[in-house]
Amino acid sequence: MPVAKKSDPVNIPSYPHEVLAVVLSVRDGNLCVLLWRRGQSPFRYRWALPGGGVQPTERLREAITGHLAAKVDVRDVAHLEQLATHSAIDRDPRARVLATAYLGLVPSDVQPNLPADTAWHRVDELPRTAFDHHYFIDAAVGRLRAKLSYTNIGFALAPAEFTIAELRDLFSAALGYELGATNLTRVLTRRQVIGPTERTARPGQSGGRPAAVYKFVARELTVTDPFAVLRPPR
Amino acid sequence: MPVAKKSDPVNIPSYPHEVLAVVLSVRDGNLCVLLWRRGQSPFRYRWALPGGGVQPTERLREAITGHLAAKVDVRDVAHLEQLATHSAIDRDPRARVLATAYLGLVPSDVQPNLPADTAWHRVDELPRTAFDHHYFIDAAVGRLRAKLSYTNIGFALAPAEFTIAELRDLFSAALGYELGATNLTRVLTRRQVIGPTERTARPGQSGGRPAAVYKFVARELTVTDPFAVLRPPR
DNA sequence: ACAAAAGTGTTGGTCGTACACCCATGC
DNA sequence: GCATGGGTGTACGACCAACACTTTTGT
C-alpha cells in the first residue's frame, strides 16, 4: 500500500500512474479505435488501449506521445487532448494504478506501421476490452462527436486536401449518421472551417462533374461556433 | 525521485497525487472562487485552491469531497465534475506532484462556514495564486460558462426557487455579460430547463407586479441542447 | 393617479435542413 | 445525348435578440 514517507518534501500518498491513448481514425468508412491485444494476465487476450508509465522527466502528454511512437508506431497524431483521469481502486487487480487517458486523432490517409498484436476496431463493434478501457473509449467518441459540431476538429480526421464527398463520408462515419454534402459545405464554409483550393478532382470512370478540392483553413483546434450544430436527422 | 520497485505488481513509476477543487459560486452579484491563504513556504501568503492528498481507500472524487468538508466546511456542492490533470515536473518546487482538479458549484443561497484563512474571490479580480492554480481556475470558469449555454448546469448556482430577475442576475454574473430577463425566460422555458411554481414573490417597497417563482426542472446535469446558446450581445 | 417592476406580443435576422434545379464530365 | 455525380438557389422552420406594449402591484 503506497504511503507517504516522513522524509518526503510533500507528505501525501503516491500511486503508480499510467497514461492511455484512445486513438481514433476513420478506416474504410468506419470510425475505429486502435487496440492492442494483451498477451499476459490479467485480461489475457483481451483488447487494451496503448499506453504505459510516466518517466520522471516526462509530462503526461510527452509520455503518451512516446508510448504511441514506440509501441504502435503511431507518429502522425494530428490532435491530442486530455480526456479524464480514472481512480477506481481496483481498476487494475494487481495494484492501485491511476490512469489518465488522452484522445488522439489520426487522419484517414495515414497508415501507421502497426505491430502484429495491434489493430483498428470499429467503435460500433467493439470487442470486450481490458480493465476500464471501455469507459475511456466511450468518452473519447462522445468528445469527438460533440467537438465536430462546434470546433474545426475535423481537420485531424481528414487528409490535407479532399473533396466534399470525401469529407461527407468522413463526418458521417465519425458521427454515426448520414449527412448531406450540400449543407455540410455551407455550414463549414460559412464558419470558415474549410475553404476551396484551386484544384479540382478528376471524375471517376462513370463520369460526372469534377469535384472542387477543399482544405481546412486551420490545422490547430479552434472553437468555431460556441453554439453550433450538425444535428442528427429527424 | 520516484522509481518503481521490482517487487511492485505493476512496474511503473509512482508519484504523489493531489486533488484540488475550483469551487465557484455567485456571491453578492459576482462570480467567485473559494481560495485559501497559504501560511507556509512555498508560495507563503499566496492564495491557493483547497485540496490535498488521496488516501489509498479513496477515489479522486471522494478525496476532494472529503477535503472540502474537512478544511473549508463546504458540504453543499450542488455539482462536481473533473476538470483536468496537470503534470508539469516542477509545478510544485518541492517534489513532482501530479494534480487533478475538480470544478465544484455552490448555490448562491448557501453560506458555508469558512475558516479564517479562507475567502471568496471575484474571478475578475483574482490575486496572484500559488503553484499553477491560476490555470485551473481559468479552465473552470471557461467550462462553467460554456455549459451554461447548452446544459442545465445553472441549477447548481441557483437556490431551489427564484424569480426570473434573480436568475438573470446569477447568469449575468456567471457569464460576465448582461442578459435580458425576457429572452432568458423564453430560452430556458422552451428547453424545459426551468418551469414555474405555484408561488409568487412579494414586490419590494417601491411596488411593482409580483414576480412568478420558478424552479429548475432537474437538479442533475443534463445536456439540454447540443447546439445552444445565450450569445454574448453584439 | 403614477411610478415601478414583471410579463407578453411582435418583428426581424441568422442559421440549418430539405429539395428542386442547374452544371460539367465520360462514354 | 444521356447517365452520373457535383454544385447552386429557394423555401421553410426553429431559434433568439430587440423592443414596444400590457399587467399588477405599492404609495
mmCIF file of N, CA, C and O in Angstrom, chain A residues 1-3 8-10 12-18 52-62 82-89 92 94-98 100 102 149-150 226-232, chain B residues 1-3 8-10 12-18 52-62 82-89 92 94-98 100 102 149-150 226-232:
data_model
loop_
_atom_site.group_PDB
_atom_site.id
_atom_site.type_symbol
_atom_site.label_atom_id
_atom_site.label_comp_id
_atom_site.label_asym_id
_atom_site.label_seq_id
_atom_site.Cartn_x
_atom_site.Cartn_y
_atom_site.Cartn_z
ATOM 1 N N MET A 1 0.855 -1.205 0.000
ATOM 2 C CA MET A 1 0.000 0.000 0.000
ATOM 3 C C MET A 1 0.885 1.247 0.000
ATOM 4 O O MET A 1 1.746 1.405 0.849
ATOM 5 N N PRO A 2 0.669 2.133 -0.939
ATOM 6 C CA PRO A 2 1.534 3.316 -1.043
ATOM 7 C C PRO A 2 1.265 4.255 0.122
ATOM 8 O O PRO A 2 0.134 4.611 0.404
ATOM 9 N N VAL A 3 2.320 4.635 0.797
ATOM 10 C CA VAL A 3 2.192 5.564 1.922
ATOM 11 C C VAL A 3 3.290 6.608 1.808
ATOM 12 O O VAL A 3 4.403 6.308 1.379
ATOM 13 N N ASP A 8 9.570 12.753 2.747
ATOM 14 C CA ASP A 8 9.116 13.374 1.507
ATOM 15 C C ASP A 8 8.927 14.869 1.699
ATOM 16 O O ASP A 8 8.371 15.300 2.714
ATOM 17 N N PRO A 9 9.325 15.636 0.719
ATOM 18 C CA PRO A 9 9.072 17.075 0.806
ATOM 19 C C PRO A 9 7.581 17.370 0.774
ATOM 20 O O PRO A 9 7.119 18.343 1.340
ATOM 21 N N VAL A 10 6.845 16.524 0.111
ATOM 22 C CA VAL A 10 5.392 16.686 0.083
ATOM 23 C C VAL A 10 4.799 15.427 0.703
ATOM 24 O O VAL A 10 4.996 14.334 0.204
ATOM 25 N N ILE A 12 2.194 13.461 0.976
ATOM 26 C CA ILE A 12 0.937 12.848 0.546
ATOM 27 C C ILE A 12 1.237 11.545 -0.163
ATOM 28 O O ILE A 12 2.336 11.346 -0.679
ATOM 29 N N PRO A 13 0.240 10.644 -0.216
ATOM 30 C CA PRO A 13 0.483 9.322 -0.805
ATOM 31 C C PRO A 13 0.812 9.368 -2.293
ATOM 32 O O PRO A 13 0.367 10.268 -3.017
ATOM 33 N N SER A 14 1.569 8.360 -2.727
ATOM 34 C CA SER A 14 1.935 8.211 -4.135
ATOM 35 C C SER A 14 1.265 6.985 -4.730
ATOM 36 O O SER A 14 0.959 6.030 -4.010
ATOM 37 N N TYR A 15 1.050 7.031 -6.022
ATOM 38 C CA TYR A 15 0.451 5.887 -6.712
ATOM 39 C C TYR A 15 1.110 5.722 -8.070
ATOM 40 O O TYR A 15 1.458 6.732 -8.710
ATOM 41 N N PRO A 16 1.237 4.499 -8.530
ATOM 42 C CA PRO A 16 1.657 4.308 -9.923
ATOM 43 C C PRO A 16 0.669 5.027 -10.832
ATOM 44 O O PRO A 16 -0.546 5.019 -10.574
ATOM 45 N N HIS A 17 1.208 5.658 -11.865
ATOM 46 C CA HIS A 17 0.340 6.436 -12.763
ATOM 47 C C HIS A 17 0.638 6.040 -14.201
ATOM 48 O O HIS A 17 1.789 6.049 -14.628
ATOM 49 N N GLU A 18 -0.419 5.701 -14.932
ATOM 50 C CA GLU A 18 -0.228 5.342 -16.338
ATOM 51 C C GLU A 18 -0.983 6.303 -17.239
ATOM 52 O O GLU A 18 -1.939 6.950 -16.814
ATOM 53 N N GLY A 52 1.200 3.332 -21.069
ATOM 54 C CA GLY A 52 2.219 2.823 -20.168
ATOM 55 C C GLY A 52 2.543 3.844 -19.091
ATOM 56 O O GLY A 52 1.762 4.762 -18.841
ATOM 57 N N GLY A 53 3.697 3.669 -18.485
ATOM 58 C CA GLY A 53 4.077 4.516 -17.361
ATOM 59 C C GLY A 53 4.564 5.894 -17.780
ATOM 60 O O GLY A 53 4.659 6.202 -18.969
ATOM 61 N N VAL A 54 4.813 6.687 -16.777
ATOM 62 C CA VAL A 54 5.292 8.059 -16.990
ATOM 63 C C VAL A 54 6.676 8.181 -16.370
ATOM 64 O O VAL A 54 6.841 7.919 -15.177
ATOM 65 N N GLN A 55 7.669 8.550 -17.155
ATOM 66 C CA GLN A 55 9.023 8.703 -16.625
ATOM 67 C C GLN A 55 9.137 9.995 -15.817
ATOM 68 O O GLN A 55 8.407 10.955 -16.075
ATOM 69 N N PRO A 56 10.079 10.033 -14.886
ATOM 70 C CA PRO A 56 10.216 11.221 -14.038
ATOM 71 C C PRO A 56 10.505 12.506 -14.814
ATOM 72 O O PRO A 56 10.234 13.602 -14.333
ATOM 73 N N THR A 57 11.029 12.395 -16.011
ATOM 74 C CA THR A 57 11.344 13.594 -16.791
ATOM 75 C C THR A 57 10.236 13.975 -17.763
ATOM 76 O O THR A 57 10.352 14.982 -18.465
ATOM 77 N N GLU A 58 9.188 13.154 -17.816
ATOM 78 C CA GLU A 58 8.137 13.382 -18.810
ATOM 79 C C GLU A 58 6.884 13.977 -18.201
ATOM 80 O O GLU A 58 6.490 13.597 -17.086
ATOM 81 N N ARG A 59 6.215 14.826 -18.956
ATOM 82 C CA ARG A 59 4.848 15.194 -18.617
ATOM 83 C C ARG A 59 3.928 14.123 -19.209
ATOM 84 O O ARG A 59 4.352 13.304 -20.033
ATOM 85 N N LEU A 60 2.662 14.171 -18.836
ATOM 86 C CA LEU A 60 1.740 13.131 -19.296
ATOM 87 C C LEU A 60 1.663 13.089 -20.819
ATOM 88 O O LEU A 60 1.680 12.022 -21.430
ATOM 89 N N ARG A 61 1.566 14.279 -21.425
ATOM 90 C CA ARG A 61 1.430 14.329 -22.874
ATOM 91 C C ARG A 61 2.667 13.761 -23.565
ATOM 92 O O ARG A 61 2.560 13.034 -24.565
ATOM 93 N N GLU A 62 3.826 14.064 -23.038
ATOM 94 C CA GLU A 62 5.051 13.521 -23.614
ATOM 95 C C GLU A 62 5.093 12.014 -23.454
ATOM 96 O O GLU A 62 5.526 11.281 -24.350
ATOM 97 N N GLN A 82 -6.326 15.815 -23.561
ATOM 98 C CA GLN A 82 -6.576 15.011 -22.375
ATOM 99 C C GLN A 82 -8.060 14.755 -22.194
ATOM 100 O O GLN A 82 -8.881 15.650 -22.423
ATOM 101 N N LEU A 83 -8.390 13.535 -21.799
ATOM 102 C CA LEU A 83 -9.788 13.173 -21.617
ATOM 103 C C LEU A 83 -10.183 13.196 -20.139
ATOM 104 O O LEU A 83 -11.025 13.975 -19.732
ATOM 105 N N ALA A 84 -9.598 12.302 -19.352
ATOM 106 C CA ALA A 84 -10.017 12.183 -17.956
ATOM 107 C C ALA A 84 -9.027 11.304 -17.215
ATOM 108 O O ALA A 84 -8.226 10.588 -17.820
ATOM 109 N N THR A 85 -9.110 11.354 -15.899
ATOM 110 C CA THR A 85 -8.272 10.515 -15.054
ATOM 111 C C THR A 85 -9.176 9.612 -14.230
ATOM 112 O O THR A 85 -10.093 10.096 -13.563
ATOM 113 N N HIS A 86 -8.926 8.317 -14.306
ATOM 114 C CA HIS A 86 -9.720 7.355 -13.552
ATOM 115 C C HIS A 86 -8.946 6.901 -12.324
ATOM 116 O O HIS A 86 -7.735 6.733 -12.376
ATOM 117 N N SER A 87 -9.703 6.637 -11.250
ATOM 118 C CA SER A 87 -9.037 6.335 -9.985
ATOM 119 C C SER A 87 -9.698 5.205 -9.211
ATOM 120 O O SER A 87 -9.444 5.053 -8.021
ATOM 121 N N ALA A 88 -10.540 4.426 -9.859
ATOM 122 C CA ALA A 88 -11.174 3.322 -9.130
ATOM 123 C C ALA A 88 -10.084 2.454 -8.506
ATOM 124 O O ALA A 88 -9.067 2.158 -9.138
ATOM 125 N N ILE A 89 -10.314 2.060 -7.269
ATOM 126 C CA ILE A 89 -9.231 1.438 -6.501
ATOM 127 C C ILE A 89 -8.782 0.110 -7.103
ATOM 128 O O ILE A 89 -7.610 -0.216 -7.111
ATOM 129 N N ASP A 92 -7.112 -1.834 -11.705
ATOM 130 C CA ASP A 92 -6.110 -2.842 -12.047
ATOM 131 C C ASP A 92 -6.038 -3.798 -10.869
ATOM 132 O O ASP A 92 -5.733 -3.378 -9.755
ATOM 133 N N ARG A 94 -3.973 -5.858 -9.889
ATOM 134 C CA ARG A 94 -2.664 -6.119 -9.288
ATOM 135 C C ARG A 94 -2.282 -5.077 -8.251
ATOM 136 O O ARG A 94 -1.595 -5.364 -7.260
ATOM 137 N N ALA A 95 -2.673 -3.834 -8.500
ATOM 138 C CA ALA A 95 -2.283 -2.740 -7.602
ATOM 139 C C ALA A 95 -3.116 -1.524 -7.972
ATOM 140 O O ALA A 95 -3.726 -1.477 -9.045
ATOM 141 N N ARG A 96 -3.127 -0.544 -7.088
ATOM 142 C CA ARG A 96 -3.848 0.667 -7.432
ATOM 143 C C ARG A 96 -3.021 1.497 -8.407
ATOM 144 O O ARG A 96 -1.915 1.930 -8.077
ATOM 145 N N VAL A 97 -3.575 1.707 -9.580
ATOM 146 C CA VAL A 97 -2.903 2.482 -10.623
ATOM 147 C C VAL A 97 -3.863 3.560 -11.092
ATOM 148 O O VAL A 97 -4.984 3.258 -11.503
ATOM 149 N N LEU A 98 -3.439 4.798 -11.027
ATOM 150 C CA LEU A 98 -4.254 5.870 -11.600
ATOM 151 C C LEU A 98 -3.976 5.930 -13.093
ATOM 152 O O LEU A 98 -2.857 5.648 -13.529
ATOM 153 N N THR A 100 -4.553 8.285 -16.680
ATOM 154 C CA THR A 100 -5.025 9.462 -17.410
ATOM 155 C C THR A 100 -5.080 9.102 -18.883
ATOM 156 O O THR A 100 -4.097 8.618 -19.448
ATOM 157 N N TYR A 102 -5.904 10.021 -22.974
ATOM 158 C CA TYR A 102 -5.883 11.071 -23.985
ATOM 159 C C TYR A 102 -6.688 10.630 -25.188
ATOM 160 O O TYR A 102 -6.781 9.429 -25.481
ATOM 161 N N SER A 149 -19.155 19.294 -33.955
ATOM 162 C CA SER A 149 -20.246 20.235 -34.185
ATOM 163 C C SER A 149 -19.879 21.684 -33.908
ATOM 164 O O SER A 149 -20.494 22.576 -34.448
ATOM 165 N N TYR A 150 -18.925 21.917 -33.034
ATOM 166 C CA TYR A 150 -18.681 23.324 -32.692
ATOM 167 C C TYR A 150 -17.218 23.727 -32.736
ATOM 168 O O TYR A 150 -16.870 24.813 -32.306
ATOM 169 N N PRO A 226 -19.606 28.583 -30.649
ATOM 170 C CA PRO A 226 -19.908 28.134 -29.302
ATOM 171 C C PRO A 226 -21.295 27.496 -29.219
ATOM 172 O O PRO A 226 -21.638 26.924 -28.204
ATOM 173 N N PHE A 227 -22.075 27.633 -30.251
ATOM 174 C CA PHE A 227 -23.451 27.165 -30.194
ATOM 175 C C PHE A 227 -23.598 25.922 -31.048
ATOM 176 O O PHE A 227 -23.849 24.836 -30.584
ATOM 177 N N ALA A 228 -23.389 26.059 -32.262
ATOM 178 C CA ALA A 228 -23.240 25.034 -33.274
ATOM 179 C C ALA A 228 -23.997 23.719 -33.178
ATOM 180 O O ALA A 228 -24.822 23.547 -32.352
ATOM 181 N N VAL A 229 -23.610 22.745 -33.946
ATOM 182 C CA VAL A 229 -24.563 22.099 -34.723
ATOM 183 C C VAL A 229 -24.384 20.795 -35.439
ATOM 184 O O VAL A 229 -23.957 19.883 -34.841
ATOM 185 N N LEU A 230 -24.792 20.671 -36.656
ATOM 186 C CA LEU A 230 -24.817 19.394 -37.391
ATOM 187 C C LEU A 230 -25.744 18.401 -36.722
ATOM 188 O O LEU A 230 -25.317 17.359 -36.226
ATOM 189 N N ARG A 231 -26.997 18.722 -36.707
ATOM 190 C CA ARG A 231 -27.948 17.891 -35.984
ATOM 191 C C ARG A 231 -28.171 16.553 -36.657
ATOM 192 O O ARG A 231 -28.148 16.474 -37.873
ATOM 193 N N PRO A 232 -28.441 15.547 -35.849
ATOM 194 C CA PRO A 232 -28.859 14.271 -36.439
ATOM 195 C C PRO A 232 -30.177 14.464 -37.181
ATOM 196 O O PRO A 232 -30.991 15.301 -36.785
ATOM 197 N N MET B 1 13.587 10.893 -6.159
ATOM 198 C CA MET B 1 12.931 10.625 -7.457
ATOM 199 C C MET B 1 12.167 9.310 -7.370
ATOM 200 O O MET B 1 12.723 8.279 -7.037
ATOM 201 N N PRO B 2 10.882 9.333 -7.673
ATOM 202 C CA PRO B 2 10.055 8.129 -7.529
ATOM 203 C C PRO B 2 10.428 7.101 -8.597
ATOM 204 O O PRO B 2 10.504 7.415 -9.773
ATOM 205 N N VAL B 3 10.692 5.894 -8.161
ATOM 206 C CA VAL B 3 11.024 4.826 -9.099
ATOM 207 C C VAL B 3 10.248 3.577 -8.704
ATOM 208 O O VAL B 3 10.034 3.326 -7.521
ATOM 209 N N ASP B 8 6.994 -4.477 -7.153
ATOM 210 C CA ASP B 8 5.652 -3.967 -7.439
ATOM 211 C C ASP B 8 4.939 -4.866 -8.434
ATOM 212 O O ASP B 8 5.532 -5.308 -9.421
ATOM 213 N N PRO B 9 3.671 -5.083 -8.189
ATOM 214 C CA PRO B 9 2.907 -5.881 -9.156
ATOM 215 C C PRO B 9 2.801 -5.165 -10.500
ATOM 216 O O PRO B 9 2.719 -5.794 -11.539
ATOM 217 N N VAL B 10 2.807 -3.865 -10.472
ATOM 218 C CA VAL B 10 2.779 -3.090 -11.708
ATOM 219 C C VAL B 10 4.061 -2.273 -11.741
ATOM 220 O O VAL B 10 4.304 -1.454 -10.870
ATOM 221 N N ILE B 12 5.604 0.364 -12.920
ATOM 222 C CA ILE B 12 5.711 1.710 -13.479
ATOM 223 C C ILE B 12 5.907 2.705 -12.348
ATOM 224 O O ILE B 12 5.544 2.422 -11.206
ATOM 225 N N PRO B 13 6.458 3.877 -12.670
ATOM 226 C CA PRO B 13 6.770 4.851 -11.610
ATOM 227 C C PRO B 13 5.535 5.383 -10.893
ATOM 228 O O PRO B 13 4.446 5.466 -11.464
ATOM 229 N N SER B 14 5.765 5.767 -9.624
ATOM 230 C CA SER B 14 4.708 6.353 -8.803
ATOM 231 C C SER B 14 5.012 7.810 -8.516
ATOM 232 O O SER B 14 6.169 8.219 -8.497
ATOM 233 N N TYR B 15 3.967 8.578 -8.287
ATOM 234 C CA TYR B 15 4.132 9.990 -7.955
ATOM 235 C C TYR B 15 3.100 10.389 -6.908
ATOM 236 O O TYR B 15 1.972 9.887 -6.939
ATOM 237 N N PRO B 16 3.484 11.304 -6.039
ATOM 238 C CA PRO B 16 2.461 11.878 -5.153
ATOM 239 C C PRO B 16 1.353 12.487 -6.001
ATOM 240 O O PRO B 16 1.623 13.083 -7.056
ATOM 241 N N HIS B 17 0.113 12.302 -5.563
ATOM 242 C CA HIS B 17 -1.020 12.792 -6.353
ATOM 243 C C HIS B 17 -1.938 13.598 -5.452
ATOM 244 O O HIS B 17 -2.338 13.120 -4.386
ATOM 245 N N GLU B 18 -2.265 14.809 -5.881
ATOM 246 C CA GLU B 18 -3.174 15.631 -5.090
ATOM 247 C C GLU B 18 -4.432 15.945 -5.888
ATOM 248 O O GLU B 18 -4.429 15.927 -7.116
ATOM 249 N N GLY B 52 -5.828 18.408 -1.377
ATOM 250 C CA GLY B 52 -4.851 17.654 -0.606
ATOM 251 C C GLY B 52 -4.636 16.277 -1.209
ATOM 252 O O GLY B 52 -4.964 16.039 -2.376
ATOM 253 N N GLY B 53 -4.105 15.383 -0.415
ATOM 254 C CA GLY B 53 -3.740 14.068 -0.902
ATOM 255 C C GLY B 53 -4.923 13.137 -1.075
ATOM 256 O O GLY B 53 -6.073 13.481 -0.765
ATOM 257 N N VAL B 54 -4.632 11.966 -1.608
ATOM 258 C CA VAL B 54 -5.646 10.951 -1.858
ATOM 259 C C VAL B 54 -5.295 9.725 -1.020
ATOM 260 O O VAL B 54 -4.200 9.185 -1.150
ATOM 261 N N GLN B 55 -6.210 9.303 -0.163
ATOM 262 C CA GLN B 55 -5.959 8.127 0.666
ATOM 263 C C GLN B 55 -6.109 6.854 -0.165
ATOM 264 O O GLN B 55 -6.845 6.842 -1.160
ATOM 265 N N PRO B 56 -5.442 5.800 0.271
ATOM 266 C CA PRO B 56 -5.485 4.549 -0.507
ATOM 267 C C PRO B 56 -6.889 3.981 -0.671
ATOM 268 O O PRO B 56 -7.140 3.222 -1.599
ATOM 269 N N THR B 57 -7.800 4.357 0.199
ATOM 270 C CA THR B 57 -9.160 3.817 0.097
ATOM 271 C C THR B 57 -10.103 4.743 -0.667
ATOM 272 O O THR B 57 -11.271 4.414 -0.853
ATOM 273 N N GLU B 58 -9.597 5.897 -1.068
ATOM 274 C CA GLU B 58 -10.468 6.890 -1.697
ATOM 275 C C GLU B 58 -10.245 6.968 -3.196
ATOM 276 O O GLU B 58 -9.120 6.889 -3.679
ATOM 277 N N ARG B 59 -11.341 7.245 -3.922
ATOM 278 C CA ARG B 59 -11.209 7.673 -5.306
ATOM 279 C C ARG B 59 -10.985 9.178 -5.305
ATOM 280 O O ARG B 59 -11.161 9.842 -4.276
ATOM 281 N N LEU B 60 -10.652 9.713 -6.451
ATOM 282 C CA LEU B 60 -10.332 11.144 -6.511
ATOM 283 C C LEU B 60 -11.514 11.999 -6.061
ATOM 284 O O LEU B 60 -11.365 12.962 -5.306
ATOM 285 N N ARG B 61 -12.713 11.632 -6.541
ATOM 286 C CA ARG B 61 -13.891 12.420 -6.204
ATOM 287 C C ARG B 61 -14.162 12.380 -4.695
ATOM 288 O O ARG B 61 -14.513 13.397 -4.088
ATOM 289 N N GLU B 62 -14.003 11.208 -4.102
ATOM 290 C CA GLU B 62 -14.203 11.103 -2.665
ATOM 291 C C GLU B 62 -13.162 11.920 -1.914
ATOM 292 O O GLU B 62 -13.456 12.576 -0.911
ATOM 293 N N GLN B 82 -14.893 16.519 -12.903
ATOM 294 C CA GLN B 82 -13.450 16.571 -13.073
ATOM 295 C C GLN B 82 -13.069 17.529 -14.187
ATOM 296 O O GLN B 82 -13.735 17.575 -15.227
ATOM 297 N N LEU B 83 -11.996 18.276 -13.959
ATOM 298 C CA LEU B 83 -11.543 19.239 -14.958
ATOM 299 C C LEU B 83 -10.361 18.712 -15.761
ATOM 300 O O LEU B 83 -10.445 18.540 -16.968
ATOM 301 N N ALA B 84 -9.238 18.512 -15.100
ATOM 302 C CA ALA B 84 -8.025 18.130 -15.817
ATOM 303 C C ALA B 84 -6.961 17.707 -14.827
ATOM 304 O O ALA B 84 -7.069 17.970 -13.630
ATOM 305 N N THR B 85 -5.943 17.048 -15.346
ATOM 306 C CA THR B 85 -4.806 16.633 -14.527
ATOM 307 C C THR B 85 -3.556 17.317 -15.063
ATOM 308 O O THR B 85 -3.271 17.234 -16.261
ATOM 309 N N HIS B 86 -2.857 18.004 -14.178
ATOM 310 C CA HIS B 86 -1.620 18.684 -14.576
ATOM 311 C C HIS B 86 -0.423 17.879 -14.134
ATOM 312 O O HIS B 86 -0.421 17.273 -13.059
ATOM 313 N N SER B 87 0.636 17.940 -14.953
ATOM 314 C CA SER B 87 1.790 17.082 -14.687
ATOM 315 C C SER B 87 3.118 17.787 -14.888
ATOM 316 O O SER B 87 4.142 17.124 -15.011
ATOM 317 N N ALA B 88 3.132 19.117 -14.954
ATOM 318 C CA ALA B 88 4.412 19.810 -15.135
ATOM 319 C C ALA B 88 5.361 19.363 -14.020
ATOM 320 O O ALA B 88 4.966 19.244 -12.856
ATOM 321 N N ILE B 89 6.587 19.106 -14.401
ATOM 322 C CA ILE B 89 7.511 18.456 -13.482
ATOM 323 C C ILE B 89 7.804 19.309 -12.256
ATOM 324 O O ILE B 89 7.931 18.799 -11.148
ATOM 325 N N ASP B 92 5.213 21.829 -8.435
ATOM 326 C CA ASP B 92 5.495 22.024 -7.023
ATOM 327 C C ASP B 92 7.010 21.972 -6.864
ATOM 328 O O ASP B 92 7.622 20.959 -7.200
ATOM 329 N N ARG B 94 8.914 21.480 -4.510
ATOM 330 C CA ARG B 94 9.480 20.553 -3.531
ATOM 331 C C ARG B 94 9.659 19.147 -4.085
ATOM 332 O O ARG B 94 10.572 18.422 -3.724
ATOM 333 N N ALA B 95 8.729 18.748 -4.952
ATOM 334 C CA ALA B 95 8.759 17.393 -5.485
ATOM 335 C C ALA B 95 7.782 17.332 -6.644
ATOM 336 O O ALA B 95 6.935 18.217 -6.809
ATOM 337 N N ARG B 96 7.889 16.288 -7.432
ATOM 338 C CA ARG B 96 6.937 16.154 -8.514
ATOM 339 C C ARG B 96 5.616 15.654 -7.955
ATOM 340 O O ARG B 96 5.543 14.544 -7.412
ATOM 341 N N VAL B 97 4.591 16.436 -8.123
ATOM 342 C CA VAL B 97 3.259 16.092 -7.644
ATOM 343 C C VAL B 97 2.284 16.244 -8.802
ATOM 344 O O VAL B 97 2.201 17.321 -9.405
ATOM 345 N N LEU B 98 1.557 15.201 -9.114
ATOM 346 C CA LEU B 98 0.507 15.323 -10.115
ATOM 347 C C LEU B 98 -0.737 15.881 -9.437
ATOM 348 O O LEU B 98 -0.984 15.607 -8.255
ATOM 349 N N THR B 100 -4.981 16.589 -9.913
ATOM 350 C CA THR B 100 -6.246 16.520 -10.645
ATOM 351 C C THR B 100 -7.194 17.533 -10.029
ATOM 352 O O THR B 100 -7.415 17.521 -8.814
ATOM 353 N N TYR B 102 -10.963 19.531 -9.813
ATOM 354 C CA TYR B 102 -12.406 19.386 -9.999
ATOM 355 C C TYR B 102 -13.049 20.764 -10.018
ATOM 356 O O TYR B 102 -12.553 21.708 -9.388
ATOM 357 N N SER B 149 -24.565 27.434 -21.434
ATOM 358 C CA SER B 149 -25.255 27.638 -22.711
ATOM 359 C C SER B 149 -25.931 26.390 -23.249
ATOM 360 O O SER B 149 -26.865 26.503 -24.026
ATOM 361 N N TYR B 150 -25.449 25.221 -22.908
ATOM 362 C CA TYR B 150 -26.024 24.030 -23.541
ATOM 363 C C TYR B 150 -26.393 22.935 -22.560
ATOM 364 O O TYR B 150 -26.734 21.822 -22.983
ATOM 365 N N PRO B 226 -27.545 20.366 -27.597
ATOM 366 C CA PRO B 226 -26.189 20.153 -28.064
ATOM 367 C C PRO B 226 -25.700 21.332 -28.892
ATOM 368 O O PRO B 226 -24.542 21.406 -29.238
ATOM 369 N N PHE B 227 -26.579 22.242 -29.230
ATOM 370 C CA PHE B 227 -26.242 23.326 -30.138
ATOM 371 C C PHE B 227 -26.159 24.618 -29.344
ATOM 372 O O PHE B 227 -25.126 25.261 -29.242
ATOM 373 N N ALA B 228 -27.209 24.956 -28.732
ATOM 374 C CA ALA B 228 -27.362 26.015 -27.751
ATOM 375 C C ALA B 228 -26.597 27.302 -27.921
ATOM 376 O O ALA B 228 -26.037 27.556 -28.919
ATOM 377 N N VAL B 229 -26.424 28.085 -26.946
ATOM 378 C CA VAL B 229 -26.918 29.385 -26.974
ATOM 379 C C VAL B 229 -26.510 30.434 -25.988
ATOM 380 O O VAL B 229 -25.424 30.419 -25.499
ATOM 381 N N LEU B 230 -27.392 31.370 -25.728
ATOM 382 C CA LEU B 230 -27.114 32.506 -24.855
ATOM 383 C C LEU B 230 -25.917 33.300 -25.355
ATOM 384 O O LEU B 230 -24.901 33.409 -24.684
ATOM 385 N N ARG B 231 -26.041 33.866 -26.489
ATOM 386 C CA ARG B 231 -24.914 34.540 -27.110
ATOM 387 C C ARG B 231 -24.590 35.833 -26.379
ATOM 388 O O ARG B 231 -25.494 36.519 -25.900
ATOM 389 N N PRO B 232 -23.334 36.170 -26.370
ATOM 390 C CA PRO B 232 -22.965 37.496 -25.874
ATOM 391 C C PRO B 232 -23.595 38.558 -26.775
ATOM 392 O O PRO B 232 -23.776 38.324 -27.974
#
